[in-house]
GROMACS .gro file of C-alpha atoms in nm:
model
  418
    1MET     CA    1  11.237  11.818  17.547
    2ARG     CA    2  11.491  11.692  17.293
    3PRO     CA    3  11.840  11.776  17.343
    4GLY     CA    4  11.951  12.092  17.185
    5THR     CA    5  11.586  12.260  17.179
    6ALA     CA    6  11.718  12.550  17.378
    7THR     CA    7  11.993  12.591  17.145
    8ALA     CA    8  11.759  12.597  16.856
    9GLY     CA    9  11.536  12.862  17.049
   10ALA     CA   10  11.871  13.061  17.084
   11VAL     CA   11  11.928  13.054  16.706
   12ARG     CA   12  11.578  13.170  16.638
   13ALA     CA   13  11.579  13.454  16.875
   14ALA     CA   14  11.948  13.569  16.743
   15ALA     CA   15  11.826  13.553  16.405
   16LEU     CA   16  11.509  13.764  16.497
   17LEU     CA   17  11.710  14.015  16.681
   18LEU     CA   18  11.947  14.057  16.424
   19GLY     CA   19  11.660  14.135  16.172
   20LEU     CA   20  11.506  14.371  16.389
   21ALA     CA   21  11.853  14.532  16.439
   22GLY     CA   22  11.949  14.583  16.077
   23LEU     CA   23  11.551  14.692  15.978
   24ALA     CA   24  11.564  14.970  16.290
   25ASP     CA   25  11.924  15.096  16.176
   26THR     CA   26  11.852  15.122  15.867
   27LEU     CA   27  11.498  15.287  15.880
   28TRP     CA   28  11.665  15.518  16.126
   29HIS     CA   29  11.992  15.614  15.928
   30GLY     CA   30  11.806  15.599  15.600
   31VAL     CA   31  11.891  15.367  15.294
   32ALA     CA   32  12.250  15.399  15.134
   33GLU     CA   33  12.266  15.350  14.757
   34PRO     CA   34  11.870  15.286  14.753
   35GLY     CA   35  11.922  15.160  14.384
   36ASN     CA   36  12.122  14.868  14.487
   37ALA     CA   37  11.911  14.780  14.809
   38LEU     CA   38  11.596  14.762  14.598
   39ALA     CA   39  11.750  14.559  14.300
   40PHE     CA   40  11.914  14.317  14.537
   41GLY     CA   41  11.590  14.301  14.773
   42ALA     CA   42  11.384  14.254  14.464
   43LEU     CA   43  11.622  13.954  14.343
   44VAL     CA   44  11.563  13.821  14.704
   45ALA     CA   45  11.196  13.854  14.684
   46LEU     CA   46  11.207  13.663  14.334
   47GLY     CA   47  11.394  13.372  14.478
   48GLU     CA   48  11.155  13.344  14.782
   49LEU     CA   49  10.838  13.337  14.516
   50ALA     CA   50  11.042  13.101  14.322
   51ARG     CA   51  11.015  12.882  14.602
   52ARG     CA   52  10.691  12.758  14.530
   53GLY     CA   53  10.656  12.372  14.433
   54ALA     CA   54  10.967  12.307  14.670
   55HIS     CA   55  10.973  11.972  14.814
   56PRO     CA   56  11.021  11.957  15.208
   57GLU     CA   57  11.326  11.786  15.172
   58GLU     CA   58  11.508  12.064  14.981
   59ARG     CA   59  11.814  12.175  15.172
   60GLU     CA   60  11.778  12.532  15.002
   61PRO     CA   61  11.410  12.543  14.868
   62ALA     CA   62  11.488  12.926  14.747
   63PRO     CA   63  11.869  12.919  14.620
   64LEU     CA   64  11.809  13.225  14.435
   65ALA     CA   65  11.730  13.422  14.701
   66ALA     CA   66  12.009  13.282  14.925
   67ALA     CA   67  12.272  13.363  14.668
   68ALA     CA   68  12.147  13.741  14.597
   69ALA     CA   69  12.159  13.775  14.981
   70LEU     CA   70  12.500  13.673  14.981
   71ALA     CA   71  12.585  13.873  14.691
   72TYR     CA   72  12.478  14.181  14.855
   73ALA     CA   73  12.684  14.103  15.165
   74LEU     CA   74  12.977  14.066  14.950
   75LEU     CA   75  12.907  14.389  14.713
   76GLY     CA   76  13.195  14.654  14.695
   77ASP     CA   77  13.241  14.858  14.416
   78ASP     CA   78  12.903  14.912  14.164
   79ALA     CA   79  13.054  14.957  13.802
   80GLY     CA   80  13.368  15.129  13.966
   81ALA     CA   81  13.145  15.345  14.233
   82THR     CA   82  13.247  15.291  14.585
   83THR     CA   83  12.927  15.168  14.828
   84THR     CA   84  12.881  15.253  15.178
   85HIS     CA   85  12.607  15.024  15.278
   86GLY     CA   86  12.690  14.833  15.635
   87VAL     CA   87  12.643  14.483  15.805
   88LEU     CA   88  12.305  14.588  15.916
   89GLN     CA   89  12.164  14.742  15.610
   90VAL     CA   90  12.278  14.396  15.417
   91VAL     CA   91  12.027  14.198  15.708
   92ALA     CA   92  11.778  14.462  15.658
   93VAL     CA   93  11.773  14.432  15.277
   94ALA     CA   94  11.765  14.042  15.300
   95CYS     CA   95  11.503  14.056  15.555
   96ALA     CA   96  11.269  14.271  15.396
   97GLY     CA   97  11.322  14.107  15.051
   98GLY     CA   98  11.245  13.761  15.201
   99LEU     CA   99  10.939  13.871  15.398
  100ALA     CA  100  10.808  14.056  15.051
  101GLY     CA  101  10.853  13.729  14.894
  102ILE     CA  102  10.707  13.491  15.161
  103ILE     CA  103  10.386  13.662  15.219
  104PRO     CA  104  10.224  13.491  14.925
  105HIS     CA  105  10.319  13.141  15.051
  106ILE     CA  106  10.188  13.249  15.408
  107ALA     CA  107   9.856  13.353  15.247
  108ARG     CA  108   9.819  13.017  15.091
  109GLY     CA  109   9.894  12.826  15.422
  110ARG     CA  110  10.245  12.713  15.312
  111GLY     CA  111  10.476  12.938  15.477
  112PRO     CA  112  10.863  12.824  15.486
  113ASP     CA  113  11.036  12.658  15.754
  114PRO     CA  114  11.142  12.918  16.045
  115ASP     CA  115  11.458  12.749  16.095
  116GLN     CA  116  11.594  12.799  15.723
  117LEU     CA  117  11.459  13.149  15.760
  118ALA     CA  118  11.677  13.171  16.081
  119ARG     CA  119  11.978  13.029  15.929
  120ARG     CA  120  11.964  13.282  15.620
  121VAL     CA  121  11.944  13.583  15.831
  122LEU     CA  122  12.265  13.443  16.030
  123THR     CA  123  12.457  13.337  15.759
  124VAL     CA  124  12.405  13.668  15.542
  125GLY     CA  125  12.472  13.880  15.846
  126PHE     CA  126  12.782  13.653  15.921
  127ALA     CA  127  12.909  13.701  15.534
  128ALA     CA  128  12.834  14.089  15.578
  129LEU     CA  129  13.050  14.071  15.896
  130CYS     CA  130  13.336  13.931  15.730
  131PHE     CA  131  13.337  14.170  15.420
  132GLN     CA  132  13.164  14.498  15.501
  133PRO     CA  133  13.393  14.639  15.780
  134LEU     CA  134  13.716  14.546  15.572
  135TYR     CA  135  13.598  14.682  15.253
  136ASN     CA  136  13.455  14.987  15.396
  137ALA     CA  137  13.779  15.064  15.571
  138GLY     CA  138  13.954  15.040  15.241
  139ALA     CA  139  14.175  14.768  15.367
  140ALA     CA  140  14.026  14.472  15.123
  141THR     CA  141  14.056  14.671  14.805
  142ASP     CA  142  14.369  14.845  14.915
  143ARG     CA  143  14.589  14.569  14.961
  144LEU     CA  144  14.420  14.302  14.725
  145GLY     CA  145  14.300  14.541  14.446
  146LEU     CA  146  13.997  14.410  14.222
  147GLY     CA  147  14.173  14.119  14.046
  148ALA     CA  148  14.219  13.743  14.134
  149ALA     CA  149  14.329  13.817  14.484
  150TYR     CA  150  14.027  14.023  14.564
  151ALA     CA  151  13.784  13.707  14.414
  152LEU     CA  152  14.002  13.434  14.598
  153PHE     CA  153  13.912  13.668  14.937
  154LEU     CA  154  13.544  13.676  14.840
  155LEU     CA  155  13.567  13.269  14.806
  156LEU     CA  156  13.729  13.229  15.143
  157VAL     CA  157  13.449  13.453  15.274
  158LEU     CA  158  13.183  13.225  15.155
  159VAL     CA  159  13.353  12.913  15.245
  160LEU     CA  160  13.345  13.058  15.622
  161THR     CA  161  12.993  13.129  15.569
  162GLY     CA  162  12.930  12.804  15.432
  163LEU     CA  163  13.081  12.636  15.740
  164CYS     CA  164  12.876  12.880  15.934
  165ASP     CA  165  12.540  12.770  15.781
  166ALA     CA  166  12.628  12.398  15.803
  167VAL     CA  167  12.692  12.434  16.190
  168LEU     CA  168  12.369  12.607  16.228
  169ALA     CA  169  12.143  12.348  15.990
  170ALA     CA  170  12.303  12.081  16.203
  171LEU     CA  171  12.240  12.221  16.530
  172LEU     CA  172  11.857  12.288  16.430
  173LEU     CA  173  11.836  11.949  16.299
  174ARG     CA  174  11.944  11.772  16.602
  175ALA     CA  175  11.683  12.031  16.818
  176ARG     CA  176  11.417  11.867  16.573
  177THR     CA  177  11.517  11.516  16.552
  178GLY     CA  178  11.729  11.410  16.863
  179TYR     CA  179  12.003  11.267  16.634
  180PRO     CA  180  12.334  11.267  16.683
  181TYR     CA  181  12.517  11.595  16.615
  182GLY     CA  182  12.873  11.458  16.441
  183PRO     CA  183  12.698  11.267  16.148
  184LEU     CA  184  12.426  11.563  16.088
  185LEU     CA  185  12.725  11.804  16.054
  186ARG     CA  186  12.912  11.579  15.817
  187ASP     CA  187  12.590  11.551  15.592
  188GLU     CA  188  12.573  11.918  15.577
  189LEU     CA  189  12.916  11.989  15.503
  190ARG     CA  190  12.875  11.714  15.216
  191ALA     CA  191  12.566  11.903  15.104
  192LEU     CA  192  12.792  12.194  15.044
  193LEU     CA  193  12.961  12.040  14.739
  194GLY     CA  194  12.602  12.033  14.568
  195ILE     CA  195  12.329  12.310  14.610
  196GLY     CA  196  12.541  12.502  14.832
  197SER     CA  197  12.829  12.530  14.613
  198ALA     CA  198  12.625  12.658  14.337
  199VAL     CA  199  12.468  12.924  14.547
  200CYS     CA  200  12.779  13.030  14.691
  201ALA     CA  201  12.959  13.064  14.334
  202THR     CA  202  12.648  13.237  14.196
  203GLY     CA  203  12.678  13.499  14.509
  204VAL     CA  204  13.047  13.566  14.453
  205VAL     CA  205  12.957  13.601  14.066
  206MET     CA  206  12.680  13.825  14.096
  207ALA     CA  207  12.895  14.039  14.337
  208LEU     CA  208  13.189  14.050  14.092
  209GLY     CA  209  12.944  14.115  13.796
  210VAL     CA  210  12.804  14.413  13.949
  211THR     CA  211  13.134  14.549  14.048
  212ALA     CA  212  13.214  14.541  13.687
  213ALA     CA  213  12.881  14.588  13.520
  214GLY     CA  214  12.674  14.729  13.725
  215LEU     CA  215  12.321  14.631  13.827
  216TRP     CA  216  12.232  14.498  13.457
  217ALA     CA  217  12.458  14.172  13.552
  218LEU     CA  218  12.199  14.091  13.779
  219PRO     CA  219  11.916  13.953  13.574
  220LEU     CA  220  12.160  13.797  13.337
  221LEU     CA  221  12.343  13.597  13.614
  222ALA     CA  222  12.006  13.501  13.777
  223VAL     CA  223  11.843  13.284  13.518
  224PRO     CA  224  12.125  12.992  13.541
  225LEU     CA  225  12.036  12.921  13.904
  226LEU     CA  226  11.652  12.955  13.817
  227LEU     CA  227  11.707  12.694  13.556
  228THR     CA  228  11.899  12.497  13.787
  229GLN     CA  229  11.629  12.497  14.025
  230ILE     CA  230  11.362  12.402  13.802
  231SER     CA  231  11.599  12.095  13.704
  232PHE     CA  232  11.655  12.002  14.057
  233ARG     CA  233  11.253  12.015  14.137
  234ARG     CA  234  11.188  11.770  13.826
  235TYR     CA  235  11.444  11.551  13.978
  236ALA     CA  236  11.295  11.568  14.338
  237ALA     CA  237  10.967  11.483  14.206
  238VAL     CA  238  11.107  11.179  14.023
  239ARG     CA  239  11.254  11.080  14.342
  240THR     CA  240  10.935  11.137  14.525
  241VAL     CA  241  10.745  10.902  14.276
  242ASN     CA  242  11.040  10.619  14.332
  243ARG     CA  243  10.971  10.630  14.703
  244GLN     CA  244  10.604  10.640  14.675
  245THR     CA  245  10.653  10.293  14.412
  246ILE     CA  246  10.868  10.143  14.683
  247ALA     CA  247  10.632  10.224  14.950
  248SER     CA  248  10.356  10.055  14.766
  249LEU     CA  249  10.540   9.768  14.674
  250ALA     CA  250  10.634   9.683  15.030
  251ARG     CA  251  10.223   9.725  15.136
  252ALA     CA  252  10.222   9.429  14.894
  253THR     CA  253  10.298   9.176  15.160
  254GLU     CA  254  10.073   9.344  15.398
  255ILE     CA  255   9.810   9.348  15.137
  256ALA     CA  256   9.849   8.979  15.047
  257GLY     CA  257   9.850   8.921  15.426
  258CYS     CA  258  10.204   8.811  15.478
  259THR     CA  259  10.306   9.075  15.737
  260PRO     CA  260  10.093   9.272  15.984
  261PRO     CA  261  10.006   9.612  15.873
  262GLY     CA  262  10.219   9.901  15.915
  263HIS     CA  263  10.534   9.660  15.951
  264ALA     CA  264  10.742   9.781  15.652
  265ARG     CA  265  10.679  10.124  15.774
  266ARG     CA  266  10.771  10.061  16.095
  267VAL     CA  267  11.089   9.874  16.006
  268ALA     CA  268  11.189  10.188  15.766
  269ALA     CA  269  11.158  10.474  16.010
  270LEU     CA  270  11.320  10.284  16.316
  271SER     CA  271  11.629  10.139  16.058
  272THR     CA  272  11.686  10.526  15.924
  273ALA     CA  273  11.681  10.653  16.277
  274VAL     CA  274  11.938  10.373  16.373
  275GLY     CA  275  12.127  10.452  16.038
  276ARG     CA  276  12.157  10.800  16.137
  277GLU     CA  277  12.252  10.697  16.504
  278LEU     CA  278  12.522  10.503  16.359
  279GLY     CA  279  12.692  10.781  16.119
  280LEU     CA  280  12.499  10.671  15.795
  281GLY     CA  281  12.404  10.980  15.567
  282GLY     CA  282  12.277  11.065  15.219
  283THR     CA  283  12.269  10.799  14.980
  284GLU     CA  284  12.344  10.556  15.229
  285LEU     CA  285  12.049  10.653  15.413
  286THR     CA  286  11.798  10.634  15.140
  287VAL     CA  287  11.927  10.283  15.017
  288LEU     CA  288  11.882  10.169  15.403
  289GLU     CA  289  11.538  10.327  15.377
  290TYR     CA  290  11.431  10.131  15.051
  291ALA     CA  291  11.594   9.804  15.206
  292ALA     CA  292  11.414   9.831  15.500
  293LEU     CA  293  11.065   9.897  15.312
  294MET     CA  294  11.145   9.598  15.108
  295HIS     CA  295  11.294   9.345  15.339
  296ASP     CA  296  10.980   9.094  15.387
  297ILE     CA  297  10.885   9.122  14.986
  298GLY     CA  298  11.044   8.771  14.957
  299GLN     CA  299  10.760   8.615  15.153
  300LEU     CA  300  10.534   8.655  14.848
  301SER     CA  301  10.700   8.419  14.667
  302LEU     CA  302  10.659   8.183  14.934
  303VAL     CA  303  10.357   7.883  14.882
  304ASP     CA  304  10.257   7.902  15.270
  305PRO     CA  305  10.280   8.247  15.440
  306VAL     CA  306  10.506   8.269  15.776
  307ALA     CA  307  10.249   8.270  16.068
  308GLY     CA  308  10.232   8.646  16.150
  309GLY     CA  309  10.475   8.759  15.905
  310ALA     CA  310  10.761   8.716  16.187
  311THR     CA  311  11.055   8.586  15.997
  312ALA     CA  312  11.276   8.643  16.323
  313LEU     CA  313  11.127   8.339  16.487
  314LEU     CA  314  11.166   8.129  16.154
  315PRO     CA  315  11.497   7.892  16.166
  316ALA     CA  316  11.820   8.038  16.007
  317GLU     CA  317  11.795   7.848  15.672
  318ASP     CA  318  11.445   7.963  15.623
  319GLN     CA  319  11.543   8.328  15.659
  320ARG     CA  320  11.813   8.293  15.406
  321ARG     CA  321  11.576   8.134  15.151
  322ILE     CA  322  11.312   8.430  15.193
  323ALA     CA  323  11.595   8.693  15.193
  324LEU     CA  324  11.754   8.553  14.845
  325LEU     CA  325  11.395   8.542  14.711
  326GLY     CA  326  11.337   8.859  14.828
  327GLY     CA  327  11.680   9.016  14.670
  328GLU     CA  328  11.560   8.844  14.322
  329VAL     CA  329  11.226   9.020  14.347
  330VAL     CA  330  11.404   9.345  14.439
  331ARG     CA  331  11.590   9.357  14.170
  332MET     CA  332  11.327   9.324  13.910
  333THR     CA  333  11.185   9.643  14.043
  334GLY     CA  334  11.442   9.870  13.918
  335VAL     CA  335  11.587  10.001  14.237
  336PRO     CA  336  11.971  10.024  14.267
  337ALA     CA  337  12.126   9.700  14.341
  338ALA     CA  338  12.249   9.784  14.662
  339VAL     CA  339  11.893   9.769  14.770
  340ALA     CA  340  11.874   9.438  14.679
  341ARG     CA  341  12.219   9.299  14.815
  342ILE     CA  342  12.090   9.431  15.145
  343VAL     CA  343  11.760   9.241  15.144
  344GLU     CA  344  11.932   8.930  15.039
  345ARG     CA  345  12.229   8.979  15.315
  346GLN     CA  346  11.983   9.058  15.600
  347ALA     CA  347  11.985   8.702  15.724
  348ASP     CA  348  12.326   8.623  15.707
  349PRO     CA  349  12.558   8.582  16.010
  350TYR     CA  350  12.616   8.918  16.138
  351ARG     CA  351  12.968   8.920  16.165
  352GLU     CA  352  12.958   8.884  15.747
  353GLN     CA  353  12.682   9.164  15.684
  354PRO     CA  354  12.742   9.476  15.574
  355LEU     CA  355  12.627   9.756  15.840
  356PRO     CA  356  12.270   9.814  15.675
  357ALA     CA  357  12.183   9.431  15.643
  358ARG     CA  358  12.295   9.438  16.032
  359ILE     CA  359  12.038   9.729  16.103
  360VAL     CA  360  11.734   9.572  15.926
  361ARG     CA  361  11.786   9.234  16.070
  362ALA     CA  362  11.814   9.354  16.436
  363VAL     CA  363  11.524   9.631  16.373
  364ASN     CA  364  11.291   9.379  16.198
  365ALA     CA  365  11.350   9.128  16.482
  366TYR     CA  366  11.248   9.393  16.711
  367ASP     CA  367  10.927   9.484  16.544
  368ASP     CA  368  10.855   9.090  16.474
  369LEU     CA  369  10.865   9.078  16.861
  370ALA     CA  370  10.720   9.364  17.015
  371GLY     CA  371  10.509   9.495  16.707
  372GLU     CA  372  10.242   9.774  16.855
  373ASP     CA  373  10.235   9.630  17.191
  374ALA     CA  374  10.437   9.854  17.435
  375ALA     CA  375  10.427   9.569  17.704
  376ALA     CA  376  10.643   9.356  17.462
  377ALA     CA  377  10.865   9.616  17.401
  378LEU     CA  378  11.125   9.574  17.666
  379GLU     CA  379  11.103   9.169  17.636
  380ALA     CA  380  11.174   9.222  17.266
  381LEU     CA  381  11.470   9.473  17.324
  382GLU     CA  382  11.608   9.182  17.599
  383LEU     CA  383  11.586   8.909  17.347
  384LEU     CA  384  11.803   9.113  17.071
  385ARG     CA  385  12.082   9.177  17.360
  386LEU     CA  386  12.080   8.817  17.467
  387GLY     CA  387  12.090   8.739  17.110
  388THR     CA  388  12.399   8.970  17.028
  389ALA     CA  389  12.650   8.665  17.075
  390ARG     CA  390  12.540   8.506  16.711
  391ASP     CA  391  12.236   8.688  16.567
  392TYR     CA  392  12.264   9.048  16.600
  393HIS     CA  393  12.551   9.296  16.589
  394PRO     CA  394  12.614   9.427  16.958
  395GLU     CA  395  12.635   9.786  16.851
  396VAL     CA  396  12.341   9.797  16.638
  397VAL     CA  397  12.115   9.657  16.915
  398ALA     CA  398  12.260   9.906  17.159
  399CYS     CA  399  12.208  10.193  16.929
  400LEU     CA  400  11.859  10.061  16.879
  401ALA     CA  401  11.792  10.081  17.233
  402ARG     CA  402  11.902  10.433  17.262
  403VAL     CA  403  11.687  10.541  16.974
  404LEU     CA  404  11.382  10.355  17.151
  405ALA     CA  405  11.485  10.508  17.488
  406ARG     CA  406  11.438  10.862  17.307
  407GLY     CA  407  11.120  10.780  17.187
  408GLY     CA  408  11.196  10.597  16.869
  409THR     CA  409  10.982  10.736  16.595
  410PRO     CA  410  10.630  10.805  16.490
  411GLY     CA  411  10.423  10.497  16.483
  412VAL     CA  412  10.737  10.292  16.639
  413THR     CA  413  10.672  10.122  16.997
  414SER     CA  414  10.963  10.285  17.220
  415VAL     CA  415  11.093  10.174  17.560
  416PRO     CA  416  11.125  10.357  17.878
  417THR     CA  417  11.462  10.456  17.987
  418GLY     CA  418  11.674  10.277  18.268
   0.00000   0.00000   0.00000
């Protein structure tokens, strides 16, 4: 069992109980302001329907649904009329609208990630809990009015909600991957500046728009986020094509017989895991992955292939020559210049290397020595430890050992603990 699995189960259970409580309470007491509930529920359902074509790596595949649910959680007046819906009705509307929107995806066998649904329910419930009791008691409007101070109060609630969502996202990702919690939380907090800020801003604007103009403001305010979602999908598609192109280029060394089958893929997967363990995230991890995939591409420029493709066993001068040739090839492919620099510097003395180059060097050496032979894994790791005085950075080797002891990554030979 990975660390944090029990925590992830508790998060999902809490979301399920909150959703059931919201639906049961709303059915028992009836729906307050049915028009508002129907409008926001329909917008949530539309946002879930628009998740079609979402890429697995998207942090928020249904931003319109998230924004609409947050807007309902922060809804006070409706065109001057006071609303009376509470926290549990907000949760019920978010759940009902979400279920209506995801049924077609489930029917096609492409249901959403349960973790994302759990986060949605809990964060919307948190936002409603921060706002609705104060509004229904009159404390929010009596002290702040409906001007700038009120808008700042809504923004403060959304900041707290964003922090809550980041904590939950990092917890669930740790349970799924076993990566350290700190770097994962940092990545989630960085993501708040991207799609997270767009969702939060749209939620506030929707709530204020309905307060001023009524439900007619909803369709007008939903269009920009839908257009942003379409643009992001196109950007994500381009990134996917780029990654596939780089992976195809990396396989050229295998097709040419320069490296063993699967070597580049294993080095990339394990380098990414080690990078996360050492605190890399976002763009840094992407650059590291690309460099790890293409780290051996310099072998295509050699007249005589390296026996078995194991560059870690070559003299230092030959390793540097192959690395420099690889950097030249990588620059011709149009990938970011940072990738070429890592490929070039992977054979430098580790005290002069940037962290990504240290990772690629150590992981490449491990895979060259161990490959897919479980019996050789411990011996390979021991050789890396012996080389920490000159060839491999001690912290990187220690981190690699921790990742391997946890089970490594799919397709990578791991080592037992102890």
